[in-house]
mmCIF file of C-alpha atoms in Angstrom:
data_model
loop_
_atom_site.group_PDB
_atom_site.id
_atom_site.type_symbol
_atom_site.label_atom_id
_atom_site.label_comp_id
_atom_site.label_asym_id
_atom_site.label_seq_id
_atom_site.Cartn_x
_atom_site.Cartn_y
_atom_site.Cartn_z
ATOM 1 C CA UNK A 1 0.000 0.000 0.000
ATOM 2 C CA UNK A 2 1.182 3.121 -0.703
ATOM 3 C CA UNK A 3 2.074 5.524 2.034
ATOM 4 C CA UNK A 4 4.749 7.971 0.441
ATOM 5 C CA UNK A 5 3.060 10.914 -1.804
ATOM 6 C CA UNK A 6 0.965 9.501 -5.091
ATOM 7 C CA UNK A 7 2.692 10.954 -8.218
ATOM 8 C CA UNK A 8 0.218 13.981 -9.776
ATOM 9 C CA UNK A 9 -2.162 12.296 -12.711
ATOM 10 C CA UNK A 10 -1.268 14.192 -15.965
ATOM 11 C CA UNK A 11 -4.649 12.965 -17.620
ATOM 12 C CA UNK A 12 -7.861 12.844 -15.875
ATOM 13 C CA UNK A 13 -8.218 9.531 -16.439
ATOM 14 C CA UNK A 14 -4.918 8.395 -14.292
ATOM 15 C CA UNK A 15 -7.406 9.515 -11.783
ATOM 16 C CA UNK A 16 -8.971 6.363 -11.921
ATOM 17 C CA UNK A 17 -6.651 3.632 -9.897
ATOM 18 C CA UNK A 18 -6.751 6.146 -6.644
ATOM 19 C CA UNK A 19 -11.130 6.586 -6.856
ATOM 20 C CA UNK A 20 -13.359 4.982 -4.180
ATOM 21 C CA UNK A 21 -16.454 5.660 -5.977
ATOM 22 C CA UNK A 22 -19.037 5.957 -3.437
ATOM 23 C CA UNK A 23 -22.386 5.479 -3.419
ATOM 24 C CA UNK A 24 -23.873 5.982 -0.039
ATOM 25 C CA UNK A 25 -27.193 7.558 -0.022
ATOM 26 C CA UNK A 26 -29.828 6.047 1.805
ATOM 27 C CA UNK A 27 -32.454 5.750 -0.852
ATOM 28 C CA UNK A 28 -29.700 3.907 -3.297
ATOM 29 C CA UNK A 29 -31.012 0.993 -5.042
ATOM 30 C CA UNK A 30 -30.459 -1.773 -7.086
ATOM 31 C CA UNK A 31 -30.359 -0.445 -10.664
ATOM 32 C CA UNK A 32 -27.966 2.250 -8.889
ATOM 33 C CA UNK A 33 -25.716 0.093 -7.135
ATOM 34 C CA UNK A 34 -25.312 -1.822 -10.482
ATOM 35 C CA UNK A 35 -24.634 1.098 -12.348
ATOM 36 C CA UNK A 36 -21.940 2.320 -9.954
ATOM 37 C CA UNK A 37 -20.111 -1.655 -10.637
ATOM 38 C CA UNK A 38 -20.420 -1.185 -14.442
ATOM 39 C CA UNK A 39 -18.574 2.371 -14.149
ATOM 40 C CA UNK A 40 -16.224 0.924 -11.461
ATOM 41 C CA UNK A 41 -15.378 -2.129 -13.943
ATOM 42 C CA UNK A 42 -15.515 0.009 -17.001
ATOM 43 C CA UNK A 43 -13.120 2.882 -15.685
ATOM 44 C CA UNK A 44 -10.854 0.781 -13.111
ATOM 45 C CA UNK A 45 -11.849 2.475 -10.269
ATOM 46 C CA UNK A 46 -9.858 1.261 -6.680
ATOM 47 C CA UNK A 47 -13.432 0.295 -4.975
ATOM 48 C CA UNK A 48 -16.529 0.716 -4.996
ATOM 49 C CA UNK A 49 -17.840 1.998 -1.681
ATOM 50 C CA UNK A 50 -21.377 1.810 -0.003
ATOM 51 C CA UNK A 51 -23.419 1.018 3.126
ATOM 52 C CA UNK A 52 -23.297 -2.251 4.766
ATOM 53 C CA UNK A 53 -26.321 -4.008 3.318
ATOM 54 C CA UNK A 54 -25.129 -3.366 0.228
ATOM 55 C CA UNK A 55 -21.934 -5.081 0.388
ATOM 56 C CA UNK A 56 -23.356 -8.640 -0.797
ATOM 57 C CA UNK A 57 -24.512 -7.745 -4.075
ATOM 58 C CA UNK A 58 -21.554 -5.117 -4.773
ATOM 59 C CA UNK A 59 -19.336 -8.015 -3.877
ATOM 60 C CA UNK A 60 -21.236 -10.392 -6.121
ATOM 61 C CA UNK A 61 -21.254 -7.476 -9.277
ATOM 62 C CA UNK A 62 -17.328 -6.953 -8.442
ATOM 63 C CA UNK A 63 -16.264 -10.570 -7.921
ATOM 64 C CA UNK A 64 -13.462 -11.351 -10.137
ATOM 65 C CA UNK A 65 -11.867 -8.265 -10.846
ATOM 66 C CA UNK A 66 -9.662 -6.270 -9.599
ATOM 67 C CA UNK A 67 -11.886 -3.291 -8.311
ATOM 68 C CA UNK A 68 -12.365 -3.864 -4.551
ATOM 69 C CA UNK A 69 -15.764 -3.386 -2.408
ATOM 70 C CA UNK A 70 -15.668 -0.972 0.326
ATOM 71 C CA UNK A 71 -18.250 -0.893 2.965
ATOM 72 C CA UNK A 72 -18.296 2.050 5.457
ATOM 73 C CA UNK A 73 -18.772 1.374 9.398
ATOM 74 C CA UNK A 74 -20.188 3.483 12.053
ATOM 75 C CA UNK A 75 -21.825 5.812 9.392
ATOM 76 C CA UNK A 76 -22.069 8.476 9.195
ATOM 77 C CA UNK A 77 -22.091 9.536 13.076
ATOM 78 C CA UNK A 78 -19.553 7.371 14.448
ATOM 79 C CA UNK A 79 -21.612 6.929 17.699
ATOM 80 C CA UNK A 80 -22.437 3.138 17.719
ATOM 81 C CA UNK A 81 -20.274 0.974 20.841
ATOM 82 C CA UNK A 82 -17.121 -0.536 19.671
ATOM 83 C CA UNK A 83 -18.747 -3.700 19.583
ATOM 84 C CA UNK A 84 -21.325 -2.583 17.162
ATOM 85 C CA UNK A 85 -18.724 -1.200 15.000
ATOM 86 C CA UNK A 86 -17.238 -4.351 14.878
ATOM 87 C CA UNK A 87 -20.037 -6.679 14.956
ATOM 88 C CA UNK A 88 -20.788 -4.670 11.388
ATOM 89 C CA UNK A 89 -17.498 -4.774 10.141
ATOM 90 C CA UNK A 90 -16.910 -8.588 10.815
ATOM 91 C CA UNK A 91 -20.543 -8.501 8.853
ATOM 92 C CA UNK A 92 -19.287 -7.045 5.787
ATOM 93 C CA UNK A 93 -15.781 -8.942 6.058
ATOM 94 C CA UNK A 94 -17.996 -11.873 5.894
ATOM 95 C CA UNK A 95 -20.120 -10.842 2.921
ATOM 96 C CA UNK A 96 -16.991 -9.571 0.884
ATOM 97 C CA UNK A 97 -15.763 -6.492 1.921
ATOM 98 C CA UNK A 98 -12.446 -6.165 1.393
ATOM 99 C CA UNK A 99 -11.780 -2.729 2.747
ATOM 100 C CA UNK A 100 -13.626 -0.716 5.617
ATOM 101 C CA UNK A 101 -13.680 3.177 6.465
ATOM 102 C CA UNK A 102 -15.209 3.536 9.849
ATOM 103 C CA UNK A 103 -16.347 6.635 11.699
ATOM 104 C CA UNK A 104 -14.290 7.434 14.757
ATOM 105 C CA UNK A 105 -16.054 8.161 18.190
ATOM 106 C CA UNK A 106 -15.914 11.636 17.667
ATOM 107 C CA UNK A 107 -17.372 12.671 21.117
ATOM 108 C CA UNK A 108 -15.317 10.977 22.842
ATOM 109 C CA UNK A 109 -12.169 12.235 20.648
ATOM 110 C CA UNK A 110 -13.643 16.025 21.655
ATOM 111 C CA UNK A 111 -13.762 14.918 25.077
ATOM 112 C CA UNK A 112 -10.185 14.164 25.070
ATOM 113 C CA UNK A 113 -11.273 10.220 25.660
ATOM 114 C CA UNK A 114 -8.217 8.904 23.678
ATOM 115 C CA UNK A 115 -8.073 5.467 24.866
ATOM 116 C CA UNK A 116 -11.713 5.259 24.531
ATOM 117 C CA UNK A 117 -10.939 6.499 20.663
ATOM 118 C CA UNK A 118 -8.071 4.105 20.067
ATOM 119 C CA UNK A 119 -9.623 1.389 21.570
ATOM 120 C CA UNK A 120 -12.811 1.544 19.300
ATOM 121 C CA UNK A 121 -10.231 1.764 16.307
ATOM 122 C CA UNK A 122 -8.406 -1.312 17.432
ATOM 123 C CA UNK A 123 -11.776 -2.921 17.909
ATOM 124 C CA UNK A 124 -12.553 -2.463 13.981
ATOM 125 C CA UNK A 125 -8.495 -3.887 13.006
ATOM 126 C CA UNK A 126 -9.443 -6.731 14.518
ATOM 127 C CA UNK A 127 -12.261 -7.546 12.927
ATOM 128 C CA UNK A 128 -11.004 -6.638 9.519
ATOM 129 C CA UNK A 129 -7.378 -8.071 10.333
ATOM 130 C CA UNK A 130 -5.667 -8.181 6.197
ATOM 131 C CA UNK A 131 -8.024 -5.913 5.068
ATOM 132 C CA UNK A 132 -7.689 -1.862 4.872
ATOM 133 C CA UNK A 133 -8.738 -0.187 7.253
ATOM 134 C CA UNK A 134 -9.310 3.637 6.584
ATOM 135 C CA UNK A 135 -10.503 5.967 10.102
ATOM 136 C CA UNK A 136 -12.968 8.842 9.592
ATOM 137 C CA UNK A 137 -12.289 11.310 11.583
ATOM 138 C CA UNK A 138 -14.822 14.065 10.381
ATOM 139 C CA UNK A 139 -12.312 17.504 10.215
ATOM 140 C CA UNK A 140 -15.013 19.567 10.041
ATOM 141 C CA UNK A 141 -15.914 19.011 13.650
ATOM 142 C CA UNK A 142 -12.630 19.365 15.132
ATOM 143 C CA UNK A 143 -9.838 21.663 15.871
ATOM 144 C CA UNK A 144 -6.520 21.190 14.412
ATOM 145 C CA UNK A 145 -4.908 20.010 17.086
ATOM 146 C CA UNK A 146 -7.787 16.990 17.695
ATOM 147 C CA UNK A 147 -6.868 16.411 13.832
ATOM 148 C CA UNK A 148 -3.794 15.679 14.874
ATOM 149 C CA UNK A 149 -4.694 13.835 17.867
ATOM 150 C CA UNK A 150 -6.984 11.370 15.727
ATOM 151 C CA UNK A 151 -4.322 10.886 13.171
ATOM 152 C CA UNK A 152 -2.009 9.614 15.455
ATOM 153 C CA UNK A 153 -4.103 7.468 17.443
ATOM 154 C CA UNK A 154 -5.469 5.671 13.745
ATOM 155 C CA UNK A 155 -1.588 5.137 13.579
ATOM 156 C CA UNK A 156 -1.461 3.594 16.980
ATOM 157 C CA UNK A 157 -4.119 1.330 16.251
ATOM 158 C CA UNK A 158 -2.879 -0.005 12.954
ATOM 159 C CA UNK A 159 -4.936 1.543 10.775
ATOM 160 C CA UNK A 160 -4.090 1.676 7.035
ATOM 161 C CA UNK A 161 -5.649 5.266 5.879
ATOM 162 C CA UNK A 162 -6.583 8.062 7.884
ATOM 163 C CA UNK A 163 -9.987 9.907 5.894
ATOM 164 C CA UNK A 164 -11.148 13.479 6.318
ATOM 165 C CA UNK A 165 -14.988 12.986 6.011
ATOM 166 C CA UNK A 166 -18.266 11.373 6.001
ATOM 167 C CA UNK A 167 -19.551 13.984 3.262
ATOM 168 C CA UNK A 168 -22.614 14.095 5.562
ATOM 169 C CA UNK A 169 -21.627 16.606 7.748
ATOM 170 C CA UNK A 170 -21.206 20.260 7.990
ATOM 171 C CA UNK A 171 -18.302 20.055 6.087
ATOM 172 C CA UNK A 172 -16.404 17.564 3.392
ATOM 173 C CA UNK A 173 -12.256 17.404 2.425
ATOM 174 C CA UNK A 174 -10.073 20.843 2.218
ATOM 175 C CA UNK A 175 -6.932 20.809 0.994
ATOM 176 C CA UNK A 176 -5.376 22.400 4.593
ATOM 177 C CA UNK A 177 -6.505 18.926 6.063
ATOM 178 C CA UNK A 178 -5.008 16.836 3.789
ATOM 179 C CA UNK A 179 -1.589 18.323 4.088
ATOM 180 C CA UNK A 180 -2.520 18.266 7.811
ATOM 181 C CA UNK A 181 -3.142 15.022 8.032
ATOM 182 C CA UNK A 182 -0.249 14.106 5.980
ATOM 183 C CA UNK A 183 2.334 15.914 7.662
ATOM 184 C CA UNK A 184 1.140 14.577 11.188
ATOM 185 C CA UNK A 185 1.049 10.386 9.641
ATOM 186 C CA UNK A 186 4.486 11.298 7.455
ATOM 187 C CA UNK A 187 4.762 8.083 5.463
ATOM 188 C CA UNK A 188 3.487 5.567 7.970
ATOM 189 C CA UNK A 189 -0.598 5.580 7.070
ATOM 190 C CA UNK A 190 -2.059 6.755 3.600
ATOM 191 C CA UNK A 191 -4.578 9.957 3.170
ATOM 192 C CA UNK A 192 -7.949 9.488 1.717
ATOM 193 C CA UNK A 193 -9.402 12.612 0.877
ATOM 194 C CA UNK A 194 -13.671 12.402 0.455
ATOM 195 C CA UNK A 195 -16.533 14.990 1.017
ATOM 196 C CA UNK A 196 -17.141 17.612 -2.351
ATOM 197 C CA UNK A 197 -14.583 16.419 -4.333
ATOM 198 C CA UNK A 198 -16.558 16.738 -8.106
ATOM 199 C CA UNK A 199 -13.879 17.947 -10.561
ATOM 200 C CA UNK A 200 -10.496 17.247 -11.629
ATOM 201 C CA UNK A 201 -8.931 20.593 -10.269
ATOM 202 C CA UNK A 202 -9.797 19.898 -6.730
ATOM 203 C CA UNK A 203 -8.716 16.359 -7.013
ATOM 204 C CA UNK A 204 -5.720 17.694 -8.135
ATOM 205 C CA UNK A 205 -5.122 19.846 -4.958
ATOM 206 C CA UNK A 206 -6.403 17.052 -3.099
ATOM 207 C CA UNK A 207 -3.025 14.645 -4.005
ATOM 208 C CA UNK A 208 -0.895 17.452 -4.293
ATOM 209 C CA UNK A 209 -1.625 18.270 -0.688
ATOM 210 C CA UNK A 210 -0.634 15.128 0.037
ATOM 211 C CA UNK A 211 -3.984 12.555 -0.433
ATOM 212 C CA UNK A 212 -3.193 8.805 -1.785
ATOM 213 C CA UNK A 213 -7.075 7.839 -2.577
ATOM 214 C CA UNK A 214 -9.806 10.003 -3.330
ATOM 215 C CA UNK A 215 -13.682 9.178 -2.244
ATOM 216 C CA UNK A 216 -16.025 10.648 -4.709
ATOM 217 C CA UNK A 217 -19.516 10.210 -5.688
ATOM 218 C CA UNK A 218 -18.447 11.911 -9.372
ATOM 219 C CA UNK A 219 -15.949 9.267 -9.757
ATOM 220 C CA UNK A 220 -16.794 9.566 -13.451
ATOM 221 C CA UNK A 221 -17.030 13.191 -14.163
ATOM 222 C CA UNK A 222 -13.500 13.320 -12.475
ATOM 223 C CA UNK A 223 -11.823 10.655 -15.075
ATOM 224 C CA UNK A 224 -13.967 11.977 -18.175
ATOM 225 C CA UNK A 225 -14.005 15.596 -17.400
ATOM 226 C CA UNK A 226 -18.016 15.476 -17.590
ATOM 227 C CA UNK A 227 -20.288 17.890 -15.503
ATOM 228 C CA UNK A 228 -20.607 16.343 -12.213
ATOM 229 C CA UNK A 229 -24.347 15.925 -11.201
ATOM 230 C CA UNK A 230 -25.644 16.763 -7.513
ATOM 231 C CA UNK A 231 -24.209 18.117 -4.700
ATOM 232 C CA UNK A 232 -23.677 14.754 -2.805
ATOM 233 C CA UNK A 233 -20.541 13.183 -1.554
#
């Protein structure tokens, strides 16, 4: 896995290998999450990444290739118990998931709770021991210096990625965060950058500041250069 900076895409298309293209709204169905496959397959997309009940027949669409499934944990609040968190990760795991961003406690991280924070990280590794495990740690709500804090307790806990954002809160990836976040994990954990990423100039930003994956619901629009559609994640 690759920790160090990624290399800048010259094309829009090189884009492709470092998208989790995410599909994650709640009224998502079937002809959706098949649609978000074929792009995945057709482009070469890292993952595809959505909710936990959706992980069997994303698994299923994906099986044989070399685009992974992605199933998010704790989301989008972060405030189930550790044992939920990896009750449903173990759940995924089982149904095909090969990687898993979870939400951190984020209360407890505001709180200063740290072994309460690492501890519900280390829960998660456990249940998705040789898979990647990418920590959420929702910038938006936090000051720089609990950015920080979070970072190195995902480190601590063996986590692969550290993430800057659900997309469904108050605010999604900024380029200050990234390099943040980069310069706190240096090259031991990658940087996924997600929340308002639609266009191939921000994505751009996004791994120049320092990001190794990108979560996107435009995944497309950022390899073709189309209009992306929506405002979502």
């Amino acid at each position: 896995m690759t920790t160090q900076p990624t290399a800048l895409p010259s094309r829009p298309q090189d884009l492709a290998p470092l998208i989790d293209h995410t599909l994650l709204q709640p009224g998502a169905g079937e002809a959706d999450l098949r649609r978000y496959c074929e792009e995945a397959l057709q482009h070469l997309f890292c993952s595809v990444c959505v909710n936990p009940v959706n992980v069997p027949l994303v698994a299923q669409l994906l099986r044989g290739s070399a685009v992974k499934t992605c199933s998010v944990v704790g989301f989008p609040l972060g405030a189930t118990t550790s044992w939920d968190k990896a009750a449903e990760t173990a759940n995924a795991v089982h149904h095909g998931a090969d990687e898993i961003d979870m939400v951190i406690n984020i209360g407890a991280l505001r709180d200063g709770r740290l072994d309460a924070v690492r501890d519900d990280i280390a829960a998660v590794r456990k249940a998705c021991e040789g898979r990647v495990l990418k920590v959420i740690i929702e910038t938006c709500l936090l000051t720089d210096e609990q950015k920080r804090t979070a970072c190195r307790l995902a480190a601590e806990a063996k986590a692969d990625f550290v993430k800057t954002s659900t997309g469904f809160s108050t605010g999604g990836a900024t380029v200050e965060d990234v390099r943040l976040m980069r310069g706190t994990v240096g090259s031991a954990l990658s940087v996924k950058a997600s929340g308002g990423i639609r266009d191939w100039d921000t994505a751009l930003a996004m791994i120049a500041a320092g990001a190794n994956r990108i979560g996107a619901s435009s995944g497309v629009a950022l390899v073709t250069g189309a209009p992306a559609s929506g405002t979502g994640y």
